[in-house]
Amino acid sequence: MHIILVGPPGAGKGTQAAKLVEEFEVPHIATGDIFRSAIKNKTPLGKKAKQFIDQGKLVPDEVTIGIVRERLAEDDCQKGFILDGFPRTIAQADALQDILADLDIELDAVLNIKVSEEEVVRRLSGRRVCECGASYHIEFNPPEEDNACDGCGAELYQREDDQPETIKERVAVYKEQTSPLISYYQDLNLLKEIEGEAGFEEVFNNIKQALC
Ligand code: ADP
Ligand code: AMP
């Protein structure tokens, strides 16, 4: 199953990707996670990406496309993937078409998780994450113990780009640069609209129905 998840920041792409990975046993490829790991490890890629991420801007296409090209060429992607947060521009989508053609991979579906701007702000401002990769929401999915990860016990923190000013910028960037992908994939007959403003399980059921 080769799937792309699109939708505004905070729509629930990472949350639903985790469920899809379990269901289909395919890798979850999230460009945001790749950048954050590079930042944590202070690699040259991390240093470059950080200046854009901290401002809520997109990392330049040439950097992002190269990373995805390398990742998709790995063996585990032949049987499927959940691509989350890529593509985010028309140039990235065009490049992805070329990459997939080279690898002889066909996309099965592009899922557009639809959530209002108000809900995006609510979800992003309440998101708390753990170094281990787990993600929570202070209201909608709180950890058992205040501010501690259920899995590893480490202290949860708020992503720097989940601060109000950066959220505003990321939403603006989504509208301007990423939302055109919806008609792009509609034209390719790949788009499936997912009602994302419901509980975690209900959204997952909407996705499973769309994939039938
Ligand atoms: P994205 O990957 O699209 O940026 P996330 O999956 O990280 O979004 O979700 C953003 C925040 O919203 C997280 O705190 C997550 O727990 C919460 N969230 C995700 N899906 C739902 C949902 N269906 N209902 C309520 N909160 C949700
Ligand atoms: P995310 O974890 O998907 O919310 O991404 C966090 C940040 O990483 C974004 O705000 C961008 O700065 C950067 N990023 C992630 N994916 C991409 C992409 N496909 N193109 C450009 N920048 C990206």
Coordinates of C-alpha atoms and ligand atoms in Angstrom, one line a residue:
M1 CA 0.0 0.0 0.0
H2 CA 1.7 3.3 -1.2
I3 CA -0.1 6.1 0.5
I4 CA 0.4 9.9 0.9
L5 CA -1.2 11.8 3.7
V6 CA -1.8 15.5 3.1
G7 CA -3.7 18.0 5.2
P8 CA -2.8 21.1 7.2
P9 CA -0.3 20.9 10.1
G10 CA -2.0 19.4 13.1
A11 CA -4.6 17.6 11.0
G12 CA -3.6 14.3 12.5
K13 CA -1.3 12.9 9.8
G14 CA 1.3 11.5 12.2
T15 CA -1.4 10.1 14.5
Q16 CA -3.2 8.3 11.6
A17 CA 0.1 7.2 10.0
A18 CA 1.0 5.3 13.2
K19 CA -2.3 3.4 12.9
L20 CA -1.8 2.7 9.2
V21 CA 1.7 1.4 9.8
E22 CA 0.3 -1.2 12.2
E23 CA -2.5 -2.1 9.8
F24 CA -0.4 -2.5 6.7
E25 CA 3.1 -3.1 8.1
V26 CA 4.8 -0.6 5.9
P27 CA 7.3 2.2 6.8
H28 CA 6.1 5.6 8.0
I29 CA 8.2 8.3 6.2
A30 CA 7.7 11.7 7.7
T31 CA 9.9 14.4 6.4
G32 CA 9.3 16.5 9.6
D33 CA 10.6 13.6 11.7
I34 CA 13.7 13.2 9.4
F35 CA 14.5 16.9 9.8
R36 CA 13.9 16.9 13.6
S37 CA 16.2 13.9 14.0
A38 CA 18.9 15.7 11.9
I39 CA 18.5 18.7 14.1
K40 CA 18.9 16.7 17.3
N41 CA 22.0 15.0 15.9
K42 CA 23.4 18.4 14.8
T43 CA 24.1 17.2 11.3
P44 CA 24.7 19.6 8.4
L45 CA 21.2 18.8 7.1
G46 CA 19.8 19.6 10.6
K47 CA 21.6 22.9 10.8
K48 CA 20.2 23.9 7.4
A49 CA 16.7 22.7 8.1
K50 CA 16.5 24.4 11.5
Q51 CA 16.5 27.9 10.2
F52 CA 13.4 27.2 8.1
I53 CA 11.6 25.1 10.6
D54 CA 12.0 27.5 13.5
Q55 CA 10.3 30.2 11.3
G56 CA 7.5 27.9 10.2
K57 CA 8.8 28.1 6.6
L58 CA 9.3 25.1 4.3
V59 CA 12.8 23.6 3.9
P60 CA 13.9 24.3 0.3
D61 CA 12.6 21.8 -2.3
E62 CA 16.1 20.8 -3.5
V63 CA 17.0 19.7 0.0
T64 CA 13.8 17.9 0.8
I65 CA 13.4 16.1 -2.5
G66 CA 17.0 14.7 -2.3
I67 CA 16.2 13.2 1.1
V68 CA 13.0 11.6 0.0
R69 CA 14.6 10.2 -3.1
E70 CA 17.2 8.4 -1.0
R71 CA 14.7 7.1 1.5
L72 CA 12.2 5.8 -1.1
A73 CA 15.0 3.9 -2.8
E74 CA 15.5 1.7 0.2
D75 CA 14.2 -1.9 -0.1
D76 CA 11.4 -1.6 2.5
C77 CA 9.5 0.9 0.4
Q78 CA 8.9 -1.5 -2.5
K79 CA 6.0 -3.2 -0.6
G80 CA 4.5 0.1 0.6
F81 CA 4.9 3.3 2.6
I82 CA 2.9 6.0 4.4
L83 CA 4.3 9.3 3.2
D84 CA 3.5 12.0 5.7
G85 CA 4.3 15.7 5.2
F86 CA 5.7 15.2 1.7
P87 CA 5.0 16.5 -0.9
R88 CA 4.2 20.0 0.3
T89 CA 4.7 21.9 -2.9
I90 CA 3.8 21.3 -6.5
A91 CA 7.6 21.0 -7.3
Q92 CA 7.9 18.2 -4.7
A93 CA 4.8 16.5 -6.1
D94 CA 6.3 16.6 -9.7
A95 CA 9.6 15.3 -8.4
L96 CA 7.8 12.5 -6.5
Q97 CA 6.1 11.4 -9.8
D98 CA 9.6 11.1 -11.3
I99 CA 11.1 9.2 -8.3
L100 CA 8.2 6.8 -8.3
A101 CA 8.4 6.2 -12.0
D102 CA 12.1 5.4 -11.7
L103 CA 11.4 2.9 -8.8
D104 CA 8.4 1.4 -10.7
I105 CA 6.1 2.2 -7.8
E106 CA 2.4 3.3 -8.3
L107 CA 0.6 5.3 -5.7
D108 CA -2.6 3.8 -4.3
A109 CA -4.2 6.8 -2.8
V110 CA -3.6 10.4 -1.5
L111 CA -5.6 11.0 1.6
N112 CA -6.6 14.6 2.4
I113 CA -7.3 14.9 6.1
K114 CA -9.7 17.8 6.4
V115 CA -9.8 19.8 9.6
S116 CA -10.9 23.4 10.1
E117 CA -8.3 26.1 10.9
E118 CA -9.8 26.5 14.4
E119 CA -9.3 22.8 15.1
V120 CA -5.7 22.9 13.7
V121 CA -4.8 25.7 16.2
R122 CA -6.4 23.7 19.1
R123 CA -4.6 20.5 18.2
L124 CA -1.2 22.1 17.6
S125 CA -1.2 24.3 20.7
G126 CA -2.1 21.3 22.9
R127 CA 0.3 18.9 21.3
R128 CA 3.1 17.5 23.5
V129 CA 5.8 15.2 22.3
C130 CA 8.4 12.9 23.7
E131 CA 12.0 12.3 22.5
C132 CA 11.0 8.6 21.9
G133 CA 8.6 9.8 19.1
A134 CA 5.3 9.5 21.1
S135 CA 2.8 12.3 20.7
Y136 CA 0.0 13.4 23.0
H137 CA -2.6 16.2 23.3
I138 CA -3.1 17.8 26.7
E139 CA -6.9 17.6 26.3
F140 CA -7.7 15.0 23.6
N141 CA -5.0 12.4 24.4
P142 CA -3.3 13.2 27.7
P143 CA -0.6 11.0 29.2
E144 CA -1.5 9.0 32.2
E145 CA 0.8 11.0 34.4
D146 CA 1.1 14.8 33.9
N147 CA 3.7 15.7 31.4
A148 CA 5.4 12.2 31.4
C149 CA 5.5 9.8 28.4
D150 CA 3.4 6.7 29.0
G151 CA 5.9 4.6 27.1
C152 CA 9.3 5.7 28.4
G153 CA 8.5 8.0 31.3
A154 CA 10.5 10.9 29.8
E155 CA 9.3 14.5 30.2
L156 CA 7.1 15.7 27.4
Y157 CA 7.8 19.0 25.7
Q158 CA 6.1 21.4 23.3
R159 CA 7.6 21.6 19.8
E160 CA 9.1 25.1 19.2
D161 CA 7.1 25.4 16.0
D162 CA 3.9 24.7 17.9
Q163 CA 4.1 28.3 19.5
P164 CA 1.2 30.6 18.4
E165 CA 3.2 32.8 16.0
T166 CA 4.8 29.9 14.2
I167 CA 1.5 28.0 14.0
K168 CA 0.1 31.1 12.2
E169 CA 2.9 31.1 9.7
R170 CA 2.7 27.3 9.1
V171 CA -1.0 27.6 8.4
A172 CA -0.4 30.4 5.9
V173 CA 2.4 28.4 4.2
Y174 CA 0.0 25.4 4.0
K175 CA -2.7 27.5 2.3
E176 CA -0.3 29.1 -0.1
Q177 CA 2.1 26.3 -1.0
T178 CA 0.5 22.9 0.0
S179 CA -3.2 23.2 -0.6
P180 CA -2.8 23.3 -4.4
L181 CA -1.8 19.6 -4.1
I182 CA -5.4 18.8 -3.5
S183 CA -6.5 19.6 -7.1
Y184 CA -3.1 18.2 -8.3
Y185 CA -4.0 14.7 -7.0
Q186 CA -7.7 15.1 -7.8
D187 CA -6.6 15.5 -11.5
L188 CA -4.6 12.3 -11.1
N189 CA -7.7 10.5 -9.7
L190 CA -5.9 9.6 -6.5
L191 CA -7.4 11.9 -4.0
K192 CA -9.7 10.7 -1.2
E193 CA -11.2 13.2 1.1
I194 CA -11.2 12.2 4.8
E195 CA -13.4 13.9 7.4
G196 CA -10.7 14.6 10.0
E197 CA -12.7 16.5 12.6
A198 CA -13.8 13.5 14.7
G199 CA -12.2 11.3 17.3
F200 CA -9.0 9.3 16.6
E201 CA -10.8 6.0 15.9
E202 CA -13.5 7.5 13.8
V203 CA -11.0 9.3 11.6
F204 CA -9.2 6.0 11.2
N205 CA -12.4 4.3 10.2
N206 CA -13.0 7.0 7.6
I207 CA -9.6 6.2 6.2
K208 CA -10.1 2.5 6.1
Q209 CA -13.4 3.0 4.3
A210 CA -11.8 5.3 1.8
L211 CA -9.2 2.7 1.1
C212 CA -11.7 -0.2 0.4
Ligands
ADP1 P1 0.1 16.3 12.1 O1 1.0 15.1 11.9 O2 -0.9 16.4 11.0 O3 0.9 17.6 12.2 P2 -0.6 15.1 14.6 O4 -0.9 13.7 14.3 O5 0.7 15.3 15.3 O6 -0.7 16.1 13.4 O7 -1.8 15.7 15.6 C1 -1.7 17.0 16.1 C2 -2.3 17.0 17.5 O8 -3.7 16.7 17.5 C3 -1.7 15.9 18.4 O9 -1.5 16.5 19.7 C4 -2.7 14.8 18.4 O10 -2.7 14.0 19.6 C5 -4.0 15.5 18.2 N1 -4.9 14.8 17.4 C6 -4.7 14.0 16.3 N2 -5.8 13.5 15.8 C7 -6.8 13.9 16.6 C8 -8.3 13.7 16.6 N3 -8.9 13.0 15.7 N4 -8.9 14.3 17.6 C9 -8.3 15.1 18.5 N5 -7.0 15.3 18.6 C10 -6.3 14.8 17.6
AMP2 P1 5.8 18.5 10.2 O1 6.5 17.6 11.3 O2 5.3 17.7 9.1 O3 4.8 19.4 10.8 O4 7.0 19.4 9.7 C1 7.7 20.3 10.5 C2 8.5 21.3 9.6 O5 9.4 20.6 8.9 C3 7.6 22.1 8.6 O6 7.0 23.2 9.1 C4 8.7 22.4 7.6 O7 9.6 23.5 8.1 C5 9.6 21.2 7.6 N1 9.1 20.2 6.5 C6 8.6 19.0 6.8 N2 8.3 18.4 5.6 C7 8.6 19.3 4.6 C8 8.5 19.3 3.2 N3 8.0 18.2 2.5 N4 9.0 20.3 2.5 C9 9.5 21.4 3.2 N5 9.6 21.5 4.5 C10 9.2 20.4 5.2

